[in-house]
Amino acid sequence: MLGLMQYHPLMISSAIEFAANYHGDTEIVSRRVEGDIHRTSYAEVNRRAKRIANALDAMQVARSARVGTLAWNGYRHFELYYGVSGSGRVLHTVNPRLHPEQMAWIINHAEDELLCFDITFLPLIKAIAGHCPGVKHWIALCDADKLPADTGVANLLSYEAWIGAASDQYAWPVFDENLASSLCYTSGTTGNPKGVLYSHRSTMLHAMAAGSPDVMGLSSRDCVLPVVPMFHVNAWGLPYLMAMVGCKVVFPGAQLDGKSIYELFESEQVNFSAGVPTVWQMLIGYLEANNLSLSTMKRTVIGGSACPPAMMDTFREKYGVTVFHAWGMTEMSPLGTYGTLKGKHELADWPTQRALLLKQGRPVCGVDMKIVDPEGNALPHDGKVSGDLMVRGSWIVKEYFKGEGGQILDHEGYFSTGDVANIDADGFMQITDRSKDVIKSGGEWISSIDVENIAMAHPAVAMAACIGIRHAKWDERPILVVVKKPNTDVSAREILQFYDGKIAKWQVPDDVQFVDAIPLGATGKMQKAKLREMFVNYALPQ
Amino acid sequence: MLGLMQYHPLMISSAIEFAANYHGDTEIVSRRVEGDIHRTSYAEVNRRAKRIANALDAMQVARSARVGTLAWNGYRHFELYYGVSGSGRVLHTVNPRLHPEQMAWIINHAEDELLCFDITFLPLIKAIAGHCPGVKHWIALCDADKLPADTGVANLLSYEAWIGAASDQYAWPVFDENLASSLCYTSGTTGNPKGVLYSHRSTMLHAMAAGSPDVMGLSSRDCVLPVVPMFHVNAWGLPYLMAMVGCKVVFPGAQLDGKSIYELFESEQVNFSAGVPTVWQMLIGYLEANNLSLSTMKRTVIGGSACPPAMMDTFREKYGVTVFHAWGMTEMSPLGTYGTLKGKHELADWPTQRALLLKQGRPVCGVDMKIVDPEGNALPHDGKVSGDLMVRGSWIVKEYFKGEGGQILDHEGYFSTGDVANIDADGFMQITDRSKDVIKSGGEWISSIDVENIAMAHPAVAMAACIGIRHAKWDERPILVVVKKPNTDVSAREILQFYDGKIAKWQVPDDVQFVDAIPLGATGKMQKAKLREMFVNYALPQ
């Protein structure tokens, strides 16, 4: 027997319509690539998103056609999130940090028909346009008069001219909530990038869960600055969630240096932010160098990679900011876990709380997690045993775009994250390694992350990567690859001594190798596959 | 093109499974009708809910069959919420404050096959059992040894014996999220009660929205005491939401007097509660009489009827408790609006904030609202113009059970709430009256609620109701019906003078009539239809 409640599909457009209706005057502030500060409102974003929808209709862009973006965080990108997905097309956010060849490959694979880009990316567009024959229109996110006269790019329009010609009267269509809304490619450390095709349902359920008090806990009283890029897993769902709660929004544009972020935090009274550790490192560097404090900032979520413990301490002790870890993947929309404490931990002492906050967090309600041994058997949640981490839920991928990679779920419908983790009885999950980075020595596993974290606490170490080197007797032995901080010196021996008493002797690396730089991927993560290639001819000390 | 994310139906069982997995040791505390305090946990609730599911299977109770409950707020009722709905049956919560005849009518209309009741209701069950031939099993929520030997009720079982015989191993089934999960009848001031049949989808979406920081804002760090009964619109969704966030729960059982509630607040460190004004009146009375304070209580939500302004002030000034208004209906699961302030109001002075907090709140994200004139035309949201309030959304009724009442939505799919309200630009909605209670005098509307609220502020007035009396010239004129506080005296003339300068002269009642009691319905609301009957032969003063 069916229930007798109204059925309304979960639609992305309903978020911006709600914000326009009940938070119409709330500010959306953007630092533009033009350099100035721009102010708009949810009501205006909704009107301009409707212009986009009409402009796409006028171009006869079909439902489910892909519209690419190559843009920083700003109000025009925000408008595209709603105008494109809300009208039934698929928003494909392209990472501008990719290699141009890879970018063209992705645009072609996605079959983008339009590509909207920040005008600063014009040189990049010139380089790839000839390789993307499927793109019918290139749209520069600027006023018509900012468009150079002779760009050499065919079918180039200015965004403002394009949407300016369209009406802002438009009724958002209602359709199957399982239809595709947006597309994001994984960075693809091996093989070609793979597309994750989100639906309206997955996006809205994810945003609702992300907003809850055990996760981001956002309300209409917050002022949010998303540092995490809108080309990176939909800025962790914030563009949808922010509209759903009607909070004030501050978009930082292309300037993610410490000074620029600090100025926006203070001038706009930001109290919540989200980003990867490298950006916060720059911010703390700027604050320390200039002896500044943060007057409104209260909470930040760090994902992408783990927050170094020292950074978490600095944020808390010097700046009064609580850092929460989030963990997820492009394949997970991305939120899987979030690091808020539970009631039982509130009276615990700081070292206990800190140890929990340094884990990757506990499952967002809606995400099922399990850890399994190599045979796929579930392992206990005792906070000790590690296994391959598997996830299942309404905002987790079922298969990749165009079926790339084939069947990717196990017999129970779980997706393998590629992380090795333990989970405690309260659900706090701790990643001990990437499956492919874990070092197997004499039948035991050595966590490359544990080894790196210790090294990172050494005052002379700027960056450290631990990789396994083939060994005749032990299968693999760890070595540490180190980038020194500028104007410091340290020997391999000193770094190895630094491990004394911190981990078991057999887990201490066999060697330390110094390099000028460790290869980083488009999202700032260390590329260990490349690093291993660099050391393919390396021989361990005898 | 469909998205490529996993599809998992929204299932009520997933809430308790999540709580059992990640908040397994969190306490569920109940004051039982047996008199003692009982403690259990989410893990145990899940195990016992699975016993219920197996016990229902053993009885061959079909999917979608109705299982009635007649019970206070307690852990066994909580277990039934999950055991019944989670296994695919429909939980029908019956209001024990109904007249026995009406109760039997509802049980028969719902076609309840089982009825689970608190043992204190045994006399009531004896009275109605003979009139409910469809009920195959009567289940007393008690241990086997608490069951009287000769009850005269056929097919009577003790709950503990019933579920004790069943296994706690059970895999919650996954099925269409639009299937019916629970049934609740409106109190039905006119005509027969009508059933609202909730689905798994509507229930879960409602609970997710209810938990967000702009609504109840509940997290795993809260300790919640739901005073609102679980037989009253599913206790406003709390039984689902509490499990989803894994907060500590305190169920008050049958004892809702000030002393009992106060003791639980303090002993269990409750910080959030929810209920109707009458219960809070009793609590404040007890606190004041005994010169007590509240040490952990921080926020309470008041719904069902508006919180008298004086009560809101007392809670804030004397007890440090913020009162939020919620507004909704059985037909709305029930949440439509919630009274949290927005960012722009946070710096406003207290009188401004207070005026907003006294409104009914702003729409929960997921609820569309409009106000319309008698012809159905939408009216502006200016905070001044009042009209009939209409609502639409995923947790709002489409039609009543068995089609009673026929087509109930307008051409745009909105449900008419029967309230008259205004809405301001921020969405804050203010009910000015019930459609049927508004007094139409000389072409103008007089809000019976405004007239009552002023009278309620008079120190000698315990309760006041304003009703319209037919008038040859003005169509209707208001009179005020007053119950005096014990040991006070006041004249009609004194009360009428109390209106001086507070409302327009033509809105002041023509007369005051004193009565010993105003008729209240099963949910504590004033029954104005009955009151109007009492005054059917009344003549206005000339």
Coordinates of C-alpha atoms in Angstrom, one line a residue, chain A residues 326-530:
Chain A
A326 CA 36.1 15.4 6.4
W327 CA 36.9 12.5 4.2
G328 CA 35.4 11.5 0.9
M329 CA 36.0 11.1 -2.8
T330 CA 34.7 12.4 -6.2
E331 CA 32.9 9.0 -6.3
M332 CA 31.1 10.0 -3.0
S333 CA 29.8 13.5 -3.9
P334 CA 32.2 13.6 -1.8
L335 CA 31.2 13.3 1.9
G336 CA 31.7 10.0 3.6
T337 CA 32.8 10.9 7.1
Y338 CA 33.0 14.1 9.2
G339 CA 34.9 14.7 12.4
T340 CA 32.5 16.2 14.8
L341 CA 32.7 14.8 18.3
K342 CA 29.8 12.9 20.0
G343 CA 28.1 13.8 23.3
K344 CA 30.2 11.2 25.1
H345 CA 33.4 12.9 24.0
E346 CA 32.5 16.4 25.1
L347 CA 33.7 15.9 28.7
A348 CA 36.8 14.1 27.6
D349 CA 40.2 15.8 28.1
W350 CA 41.8 17.6 25.2
P351 CA 44.3 14.9 24.2
T352 CA 41.4 12.4 23.8
Q353 CA 39.4 14.8 21.8
R354 CA 42.4 15.8 19.7
A355 CA 43.1 12.1 18.9
L356 CA 39.5 11.7 17.7
L357 CA 39.6 15.0 15.7
L358 CA 42.8 13.8 13.9
K359 CA 40.9 10.7 12.6
Q360 CA 39.0 11.1 9.4
G361 CA 35.6 11.3 11.1
R362 CA 32.5 9.2 11.5
P363 CA 30.0 8.2 8.8
V364 CA 27.5 10.8 7.6
C365 CA 24.0 9.4 8.2
G366 CA 23.2 7.9 4.8
V367 CA 26.7 6.3 4.2
D368 CA 27.3 2.6 5.1
M369 CA 30.9 1.6 5.7
K370 CA 32.7 -1.6 6.1
I371 CA 36.4 -2.7 6.2
V372 CA 37.3 -6.0 4.7
D373 CA 40.3 -8.3 4.5
P374 CA 41.9 -9.3 1.1
E375 CA 39.2 -12.0 0.7
G376 CA 36.4 -9.5 1.2
N377 CA 35.4 -10.7 4.7
A378 CA 34.2 -7.9 7.0
L379 CA 36.6 -6.9 9.8
P380 CA 35.6 -5.7 13.3
H381 CA 35.1 -2.1 14.1
D382 CA 37.5 -2.0 17.1
G383 CA 39.6 1.0 16.1
K384 CA 42.6 -1.3 15.6
V385 CA 42.2 -3.7 12.8
S386 CA 42.7 -2.1 9.4
G387 CA 41.2 -3.3 6.1
D388 CA 40.1 -2.1 2.7
L389 CA 37.5 0.6 3.2
M390 CA 34.2 0.0 1.3
V391 CA 31.2 2.4 1.1
R392 CA 27.6 2.3 0.0
G393 CA 24.9 5.0 -0.1
S394 CA 22.6 7.2 -2.1
W395 CA 25.3 9.6 -3.1
I396 CA 28.0 7.0 -3.9
V397 CA 28.8 6.0 -7.5
K398 CA 27.2 3.0 -9.1
E399 CA 29.3 3.0 -12.2
Y400 CA 31.5 5.5 -14.1
F401 CA 30.4 7.6 -17.0
K402 CA 30.1 5.5 -20.2
G403 CA 30.8 2.4 -18.1
E404 CA 34.5 3.0 -17.9
G405 CA 36.2 0.6 -15.5
G406 CA 33.3 -1.8 -15.7
Q407 CA 31.6 -3.3 -12.7
I408 CA 32.9 -1.4 -9.6
L409 CA 30.7 -2.6 -6.7
D410 CA 31.1 -5.7 -4.7
H411 CA 28.4 -8.4 -4.2
E412 CA 26.8 -6.3 -1.5
G413 CA 26.8 -3.1 -3.6
Y414 CA 29.8 -1.5 -1.8
F415 CA 32.3 0.6 -3.7
S416 CA 36.0 0.1 -2.9
T417 CA 37.6 3.4 -1.8
G418 CA 41.2 2.4 -2.3
D419 CA 41.9 3.4 1.3
V420 CA 43.1 1.2 4.1
A421 CA 41.4 2.2 7.4
N422 CA 40.3 1.2 10.8
I423 CA 36.9 2.1 12.3
D424 CA 36.1 2.3 16.0
A425 CA 32.9 1.4 17.8
D426 CA 31.7 5.0 17.5
G427 CA 32.3 5.0 13.8
F428 CA 35.4 7.1 13.9
M429 CA 37.4 6.1 10.8
Q430 CA 41.1 6.4 10.5
I431 CA 42.9 6.0 7.2
T432 CA 46.1 4.3 7.7
D433 CA 47.1 4.3 4.0
R434 CA 46.1 4.1 0.4
S435 CA 45.7 0.5 -0.6
K436 CA 48.4 1.0 -3.2
D437 CA 50.7 3.0 -0.9
V438 CA 50.8 0.6 2.0
I439 CA 54.2 -1.0 2.5
K440 CA 54.2 -4.7 3.0
S441 CA 57.3 -5.7 5.0
G442 CA 57.8 -9.3 6.2
G443 CA 54.1 -10.0 6.2
E444 CA 53.2 -6.9 8.2
W445 CA 51.8 -3.6 6.8
I446 CA 53.6 -0.3 7.4
S447 CA 51.4 2.8 7.0
S448 CA 53.2 5.2 4.7
I449 CA 51.0 8.0 6.2
D450 CA 52.2 7.3 9.8
V451 CA 55.8 7.4 8.7
E452 CA 55.2 10.7 6.8
N453 CA 53.4 12.4 9.7
I454 CA 56.3 11.9 12.0
A455 CA 58.7 13.3 9.5
M456 CA 56.4 16.3 8.9
A457 CA 56.7 17.2 12.6
H458 CA 60.5 17.7 12.1
P459 CA 61.3 21.4 11.9
A460 CA 63.4 21.1 8.8
V461 CA 61.0 19.0 6.8
A462 CA 58.7 20.8 4.3
M463 CA 57.2 17.7 2.7
A464 CA 57.8 14.0 3.1
A465 CA 56.7 10.9 1.2
C466 CA 57.2 7.3 2.2
I467 CA 57.4 4.7 -0.5
G468 CA 58.1 1.0 -0.6
I469 CA 61.2 -0.4 -2.3
R470 CA 61.5 -4.0 -3.4
H471 CA 63.5 -6.1 -1.0
A472 CA 64.6 -9.7 -1.5
K473 CA 63.9 -10.9 2.1
W474 CA 61.1 -8.5 3.4
D475 CA 59.3 -8.1 0.0
E476 CA 59.3 -4.3 0.6
R477 CA 61.1 -1.8 2.8
P478 CA 60.1 1.8 3.3
I479 CA 62.3 4.8 2.4
L480 CA 61.5 8.4 3.0
V481 CA 61.7 11.1 0.3
V482 CA 62.1 14.6 1.9
V483 CA 61.8 18.2 0.7
K484 CA 63.7 20.4 3.1
K485 CA 62.3 23.7 4.3
P486 CA 64.1 26.8 2.7
N487 CA 67.2 27.8 4.6
T488 CA 67.4 24.7 6.7
D489 CA 69.7 21.8 6.7
V490 CA 69.2 18.3 8.1
S491 CA 70.9 15.0 7.5
A492 CA 69.3 11.6 6.7
R493 CA 70.7 10.3 9.9
E494 CA 69.1 13.1 12.0
I495 CA 65.7 12.4 10.4
L496 CA 66.0 8.7 11.1
Q497 CA 66.9 9.4 14.7
F498 CA 63.8 11.5 15.0
Y499 CA 61.8 8.3 14.7
D500 CA 63.3 6.9 17.9
G501 CA 60.5 5.9 20.3
K502 CA 57.8 7.1 18.0
I503 CA 57.2 3.9 16.0
A504 CA 58.5 0.3 16.1
K505 CA 62.1 -0.1 14.8
W506 CA 61.0 -2.3 11.9
Q507 CA 58.7 0.5 10.7
V508 CA 61.5 3.1 10.5
P509 CA 62.5 3.8 6.9
D510 CA 65.7 2.2 5.7
D511 CA 66.9 5.4 4.1
V512 CA 66.1 9.1 3.6
Q513 CA 66.5 10.7 0.1
F514 CA 66.3 14.4 -0.4
V515 CA 64.7 15.9 -3.5
D516 CA 63.8 19.5 -4.6
A517 CA 60.2 18.7 -5.1
I518 CA 57.7 15.8 -4.7
P519 CA 55.3 15.5 -7.7
L520 CA 51.8 16.8 -6.9
G521 CA 48.6 16.1 -8.8
A522 CA 46.0 18.5 -10.0
T523 CA 44.3 18.5 -6.6
G524 CA 47.5 19.0 -4.6
K525 CA 48.0 15.4 -3.6
M526 CA 51.4 13.7 -3.7
Q527 CA 51.7 11.5 -6.7
K528 CA 53.4 8.4 -5.3
A529 CA 53.2 6.5 -8.6
K530 CA 55.4 9.1 -10.2

